[in-house]
Amino acid sequence: MDEREPGHHALPVHEPAAAELARAATRAADDLLAPPSGASDDRPAPPSGAADDRPVPPARVRLGDVVPAPERVTPVPGADFVLTPDAAIRVSGDDARAVAGQLAALLRPATGYPLPVTDATRPEPAGGITLTLAASADHGPEGYRLDVTPDGVRIEAATPAGLFHGVQTLRQLLPATIESPLPVAEHWALPGGSITDRPRFSYRGAMLDVARHFFGVPDVLRVIDHLARYKLNHLHLHLTDDQGWRIAIDSWPRLAEVGGAVEVGGGPGGHYTRDDYRRIVAYAAERHVTVVPEIDLPGHTNAALTAYGELAPDGVAPPPYTGTEVGFSYVDPTNERTYEFVADVLGEIAALTPGPWLHIGGDEAFKVRPDAYAAFVERTQRVVAATGKTVVGWHQIAPVAHAEGRVLQWWGTKGEDPVTADAVHRGARLVLSPGNHAYLDMKYAPDTPIGHDWAGMIDVRRAYDWDPGTHVAGVPADAVLGVEAPLWTESVTSRAEVEFMLFPRLPAIAELGWSPRATHDWAGFRDRLAGHGPRWAAAGMAFHRSPEIPWPAERPTPTKRQAAIPTQADHPTPSAPQTAIPTQTGPEEAPAPGPSA
Ligand code: TNX
């Protein structure tokens, strides 16, 4: 195990300075080796009109700076491509057109360029981006190939999901200012070379607990955007818990109306209507993200019991709960009415959910006797199967009889778990969310203003330094479906706080899920990640300025037409750990709904 000494988290303050120096030295060396920016013969000139009002030289992005690390990166020095105002995005077919629309929507705000989407068969204007869907391409269901040459950028994939992931890579190869919501005078260069890429695991996700504190649709859509940036493809929504029931159920209307009316701390809570949920699911699907809905059973059900006291073991509705204890509530596993409730709720959720998974919780039902618990979970697994979905549960359901295809979400903190290993031998697959590495509700360090510490502190290095393929003893890599980073929200109350806890740790988990193990390297990851800070800042996102990461010095923003880019004014200097969380992180508006094809 990679457990580190207690006290490690009192990070040496000189570490970032040393890393910063090393980085500066690398860049200086790069500058000596590389041809002067824009001066090589085969490099196109910067876009006309942009050169004069360009106040600073372009920030250099290297082809290998991508997070998560691609499978193979082959830089070609001097083969940079520069995106110019007359560029078009060419597509090879209708399915590629939707991704091209998304790419155009990503690039238009900061560049101010029209970037029309055109057919690849039309005569080509020079210097554009081509997206090619080729079913014969050997990149797997999510992989892609990206080529940058002075003449253009080409992305090829066998599926729209692969093209979409390639687009996220392209985005990261442009200067950080590409994230600006307003036009910026910038030299829009991409480093030359080729990338071929595909994921290590098919399930790469994050969980948002919308039960402890409720988060409205715009906040959830924004989290989906964050997942998509880092090639995560599952959003697990923890929709119900003691403090709130957050999804409307037609056949049991009081669940959301009554059970959704509070949250931790006594706030008004809230819930998603069926249309809200459909909107979330559709927005996610456009970004190749599958929503995994969780109805936590038989414990964590106080909110349901407040709405329908008949489900409680004593038949009496308890008062609403706004604290943060766990393990005290449960639906009566000996009452047939409970199984009508389970079938109705899971049936409605299944009907609203296009993805294959239905998560039934199963954690911390401390007050239910083991035999009654096993009988309840077995029966509930059968209810899920009857809906046509595949059951997912927290690893507490491991001892229960196997159900076809079932997936256990493992949140242990020790790599020894014979009960889970046994369930795997009986056919279960695992999604790994180790509490002491992947729980993004844990504090970064003792002075982190929000978060838990029961699984220890999780700094960026701890989030990164583990291997999903070997983490649980007796569980072979081929039984691991993937990884997920849960964000529980007992202490997380706003969009800014969500982002502060996700960044920069979510990209670490994303890299574990996507990148080949051979690329795993903390020093390299930390340096690649550093360049993402300015991207998050330009996008108006909050993040923790972890002292482990050599964030680049601030670069004056090359504004054009007085671009109002969110500044980092509320972030301290890179060497000081950020302990305060900005209350406002940019436009309050929801991200625009995805561009329609
Ligand atoms: C454990 S992880 C829980 C949650 C809490 C979380 C806080 C799991 C399946 N159950 O109910 O929110 O710890 O870290």
PDB file of N, CA, C and O in Angstrom, residues 475-510:
ATOM      1  N   VAL A 475      -8.541  -8.994  -6.659  1.00  0.00           N
ATOM      2  CA  VAL A 475      -9.427  -8.528  -7.722  1.00  0.00           C
ATOM      3  C   VAL A 475      -8.574  -8.255  -8.961  1.00  0.00           C
ATOM      4  O   VAL A 475      -7.785  -7.314  -8.984  1.00  0.00           O
ATOM      5  N   PRO A 476      -8.711  -9.084  -9.995  1.00  0.00           N
ATOM      6  CA  PRO A 476      -7.892  -8.875 -11.191  1.00  0.00           C
ATOM      7  C   PRO A 476      -8.338  -7.643 -11.973  1.00  0.00           C
ATOM      8  O   PRO A 476      -9.502  -7.229 -11.896  1.00  0.00           O
ATOM      9  N   ALA A 477      -7.393  -7.084 -12.735  1.00  0.00           N
ATOM     10  CA  ALA A 477      -7.688  -5.847 -13.478  1.00  0.00           C
ATOM     11  C   ALA A 477      -8.890  -6.018 -14.405  1.00  0.00           C
ATOM     12  O   ALA A 477      -9.658  -5.074 -14.615  1.00  0.00           O
ATOM     13  N   ASP A 478      -9.077  -7.233 -14.928  1.00  0.00           N
ATOM     14  CA  ASP A 478     -10.185  -7.372 -15.883  1.00  0.00           C
ATOM     15  C   ASP A 478     -11.556  -7.417 -15.209  1.00  0.00           C
ATOM     16  O   ASP A 478     -12.584  -7.395 -15.890  1.00  0.00           O
ATOM     17  N   ALA A 479     -11.571  -7.453 -13.862  1.00  0.00           N
ATOM     18  CA  ALA A 479     -12.855  -7.330 -13.154  1.00  0.00           C
ATOM     19  C   ALA A 479     -13.138  -5.881 -12.778  1.00  0.00           C
ATOM     20  O   ALA A 479     -14.178  -5.574 -12.202  1.00  0.00           O
ATOM     21  N   VAL A 480     -12.192  -5.008 -13.090  1.00  0.00           N
ATOM     22  CA  VAL A 480     -12.367  -3.582 -12.755  1.00  0.00           C
ATOM     23  C   VAL A 480     -12.972  -2.866 -13.961  1.00  0.00           C
ATOM     24  O   VAL A 480     -12.359  -2.768 -15.021  1.00  0.00           O
ATOM     25  N   LEU A 481     -14.183  -2.387 -13.760  1.00  0.00           N
ATOM     26  CA  LEU A 481     -14.869  -1.669 -14.833  1.00  0.00           C
ATOM     27  C   LEU A 481     -14.288  -0.261 -14.959  1.00  0.00           C
ATOM     28  O   LEU A 481     -14.223   0.297 -16.047  1.00  0.00           O
ATOM     29  N   GLY A 482     -13.880   0.297 -13.812  1.00  0.00           N
ATOM     30  CA  GLY A 482     -13.303   1.633 -13.876  1.00  0.00           C
ATOM     31  C   GLY A 482     -13.251   2.312 -12.523  1.00  0.00           C
ATOM     32  O   GLY A 482     -13.196   1.645 -11.482  1.00  0.00           O
ATOM     33  N   VAL A 483     -13.277   3.646 -12.573  1.00  0.00           N
ATOM     34  CA  VAL A 483     -13.074   4.456 -11.372  1.00  0.00           C
ATOM     35  C   VAL A 483     -14.166   5.514 -11.269  1.00  0.00           C
ATOM     36  O   VAL A 483     -14.767   5.905 -12.277  1.00  0.00           O
ATOM     37  N   GLU A 484     -14.411   5.950 -10.044  1.00  0.00           N
ATOM     38  CA  GLU A 484     -15.358   7.045  -9.850  1.00  0.00           C
ATOM     39  C   GLU A 484     -14.941   7.864  -8.647  1.00  0.00           C
ATOM     40  O   GLU A 484     -14.550   7.318  -7.617  1.00  0.00           O
ATOM     41  N   ALA A 485     -15.049   9.169  -8.772  1.00  0.00           N
ATOM     42  CA  ALA A 485     -14.732  10.094  -7.681  1.00  0.00           C
ATOM     43  C   ALA A 485     -16.035  10.648  -7.109  1.00  0.00           C
ATOM     44  O   ALA A 485     -16.702  11.451  -7.755  1.00  0.00           O
ATOM     45  N   PRO A 486     -16.427  10.197  -5.898  1.00  0.00           N
ATOM     46  CA  PRO A 486     -17.660  10.708  -5.313  1.00  0.00           C
ATOM     47  C   PRO A 486     -17.457  12.051  -4.602  1.00  0.00           C
ATOM     48  O   PRO A 486     -16.444  12.268  -3.941  1.00  0.00           O
ATOM     49  N   LEU A 487     -18.434  12.932  -4.781  1.00  0.00           N
ATOM     50  CA  LEU A 487     -18.438  14.167  -3.984  1.00  0.00           C
ATOM     51  C   LEU A 487     -19.697  14.183  -3.126  1.00  0.00           C
ATOM     52  O   LEU A 487     -20.797  14.474  -3.610  1.00  0.00           O
ATOM     53  N   TRP A 488     -19.500  13.844  -1.850  1.00  0.00           N
ATOM     54  CA  TRP A 488     -20.584  13.952  -0.865  1.00  0.00           C
ATOM     55  C   TRP A 488     -20.668  15.401  -0.440  1.00  0.00           C
ATOM     56  O   TRP A 488     -19.644  16.108  -0.389  1.00  0.00           O
ATOM     57  N   THR A 489     -21.883  15.847  -0.113  1.00  0.00           N
ATOM     58  CA  THR A 489     -22.039  17.299   0.032  1.00  0.00           C
ATOM     59  C   THR A 489     -22.585  17.737   1.395  1.00  0.00           C
ATOM     60  O   THR A 489     -23.251  18.758   1.490  1.00  0.00           O
ATOM     61  N   GLU A 490     -22.287  16.983   2.440  1.00  0.00           N
ATOM     62  CA  GLU A 490     -22.720  17.450   3.756  1.00  0.00           C
ATOM     63  C   GLU A 490     -22.214  18.873   4.030  1.00  0.00           C
ATOM     64  O   GLU A 490     -22.913  19.693   4.624  1.00  0.00           O
ATOM     65  N   SER A 491     -20.978  19.170   3.591  1.00  0.00           N
ATOM     66  CA  SER A 491     -20.379  20.482   3.876  1.00  0.00           C
ATOM     67  C   SER A 491     -20.193  21.323   2.615  1.00  0.00           C
ATOM     68  O   SER A 491     -19.577  22.376   2.661  1.00  0.00           O
ATOM     69  N   VAL A 492     -20.712  20.844   1.508  1.00  0.00           N
ATOM     70  CA  VAL A 492     -20.507  21.529   0.224  1.00  0.00           C
ATOM     71  C   VAL A 492     -21.834  22.153  -0.180  1.00  0.00           C
ATOM     72  O   VAL A 492     -22.823  21.450  -0.365  1.00  0.00           O
ATOM     73  N   THR A 493     -21.864  23.491  -0.272  1.00  0.00           N
ATOM     74  CA  THR A 493     -23.164  24.161  -0.368  1.00  0.00           C
ATOM     75  C   THR A 493     -23.372  24.974  -1.639  1.00  0.00           C
ATOM     76  O   THR A 493     -24.461  25.496  -1.848  1.00  0.00           O
ATOM     77  N   SER A 494     -22.343  25.135  -2.465  1.00  0.00           N
ATOM     78  CA  SER A 494     -22.489  26.018  -3.628  1.00  0.00           C
ATOM     79  C   SER A 494     -21.698  25.462  -4.798  1.00  0.00           C
ATOM     80  O   SER A 494     -20.840  24.588  -4.636  1.00  0.00           O
ATOM     81  N   ARG A 495     -21.975  26.033  -5.964  1.00  0.00           N
ATOM     82  CA  ARG A 495     -21.245  25.628  -7.163  1.00  0.00           C
ATOM     83  C   ARG A 495     -19.742  25.867  -6.986  1.00  0.00           C
ATOM     84  O   ARG A 495     -18.918  25.028  -7.363  1.00  0.00           O
ATOM     85  N   ALA A 496     -19.387  26.995  -6.402  1.00  0.00           N
ATOM     86  CA  ALA A 496     -17.958  27.289  -6.214  1.00  0.00           C
ATOM     87  C   ALA A 496     -17.317  26.248  -5.301  1.00  0.00           C
ATOM     88  O   ALA A 496     -16.183  25.818  -5.530  1.00  0.00           O
ATOM     89  N   GLU A 497     -18.049  25.848  -4.266  1.00  0.00           N
ATOM     90  CA  GLU A 497     -17.484  24.842  -3.353  1.00  0.00           C
ATOM     91  C   GLU A 497     -17.380  23.478  -4.028  1.00  0.00           C
ATOM     92  O   GLU A 497     -16.438  22.729  -3.772  1.00  0.00           O
ATOM     93  N   VAL A 498     -18.332  23.170  -4.884  1.00  0.00           N
ATOM     94  CA  VAL A 498     -18.230  21.917  -5.659  1.00  0.00           C
ATOM     95  C   VAL A 498     -16.944  21.951  -6.486  1.00  0.00           C
ATOM     96  O   VAL A 498     -16.133  21.014  -6.459  1.00  0.00           O
ATOM     97  N   GLU A 499     -16.733  23.038  -7.204  1.00  0.00           N
ATOM     98  CA  GLU A 499     -15.550  23.125  -8.075  1.00  0.00           C
ATOM     99  C   GLU A 499     -14.263  23.109  -7.256  1.00  0.00           C
ATOM    100  O   GLU A 499     -13.272  22.477  -7.652  1.00  0.00           O
ATOM    101  N   PHE A 500     -14.289  23.781  -6.121  1.00  0.00           N
ATOM    102  CA  PHE A 500     -13.104  23.817  -5.257  1.00  0.00           C
ATOM    103  C   PHE A 500     -12.702  22.411  -4.804  1.00  0.00           C
ATOM    104  O   PHE A 500     -11.526  22.082  -4.713  1.00  0.00           O
ATOM    105  N   MET A 501     -13.695  21.567  -4.544  1.00  0.00           N
ATOM    106  CA  MET A 501     -13.379  20.198  -4.121  1.00  0.00           C
ATOM    107  C   MET A 501     -13.014  19.307  -5.323  1.00  0.00           C
ATOM    108  O   MET A 501     -12.222  18.374  -5.191  1.00  0.00           O
ATOM    109  N   LEU A 502     -13.585  19.578  -6.487  1.00  0.00           N
ATOM    110  CA  LEU A 502     -13.292  18.755  -7.672  1.00  0.00           C
ATOM    111  C   LEU A 502     -11.914  19.062  -8.256  1.00  0.00           C
ATOM    112  O   LEU A 502     -11.211  18.165  -8.730  1.00  0.00           O
ATOM    113  N   PHE A 503     -11.551  20.340  -8.264  1.00  0.00           N
ATOM    114  CA  PHE A 503     -10.317  20.737  -8.955  1.00  0.00           C
ATOM    115  C   PHE A 503      -9.255  21.177  -7.970  1.00  0.00           C
ATOM    116  O   PHE A 503      -9.531  22.022  -7.145  1.00  0.00           O
ATOM    117  N   PRO A 504      -8.056  20.604  -8.075  1.00  0.00           N
ATOM    118  CA  PRO A 504      -7.535  19.805  -9.186  1.00  0.00           C
ATOM    119  C   PRO A 504      -7.571  18.291  -9.009  1.00  0.00           C
ATOM    120  O   PRO A 504      -6.872  17.591  -9.734  1.00  0.00           O
ATOM    121  N   ARG A 505      -8.406  17.732  -8.118  1.00  0.00           N
ATOM    122  CA  ARG A 505      -8.313  16.280  -7.916  1.00  0.00           C
ATOM    123  C   ARG A 505      -9.072  15.469  -8.964  1.00  0.00           C
ATOM    124  O   ARG A 505      -8.681  14.328  -9.265  1.00  0.00           O
ATOM    125  N   LEU A 506     -10.155  16.031  -9.496  1.00  0.00           N
ATOM    126  CA  LEU A 506     -10.924  15.253 -10.480  1.00  0.00           C
ATOM    127  C   LEU A 506     -10.068  14.850 -11.689  1.00  0.00           C
ATOM    128  O   LEU A 506     -10.139  13.698 -12.145  1.00  0.00           O
ATOM    129  N   PRO A 507      -9.235  15.764 -12.223  1.00  0.00           N
ATOM    130  CA  PRO A 507      -8.374  15.342 -13.344  1.00  0.00           C
ATOM    131  C   PRO A 507      -7.416  14.203 -12.969  1.00  0.00           C
ATOM    132  O   PRO A 507      -7.051  13.400 -13.836  1.00  0.00           O
ATOM    133  N   ALA A 508      -7.026  14.128 -11.692  1.00  0.00           N
ATOM    134  CA  ALA A 508      -6.145  13.025 -11.263  1.00  0.00           C
ATOM    135  C   ALA A 508      -6.885  11.696 -11.391  1.00  0.00           C
ATOM    136  O   ALA A 508      -6.350  10.711 -11.917  1.00  0.00           O
ATOM    137  N   ILE A 509      -8.115  11.663 -10.938  1.00  0.00           N
ATOM    138  CA  ILE A 509      -8.906  10.428 -11.033  1.00  0.00           C
ATOM    139  C   ILE A 509      -9.207  10.118 -12.504  1.00  0.00           C
ATOM    140  O   ILE A 509      -9.180   8.963 -12.934  1.00  0.00           O
ATOM    141  N   ALA A 510      -9.469  11.173 -13.278  1.00  0.00           N
ATOM    142  CA  ALA A 510      -9.744  10.973 -14.710  1.00  0.00           C
ATOM    143  C   ALA A 510      -8.547  10.321 -15.394  1.00  0.00           C
ATOM    144  O   ALA A 510      -8.703   9.436 -16.236  1.00  0.00           O
TER     145      ALA A 510
END
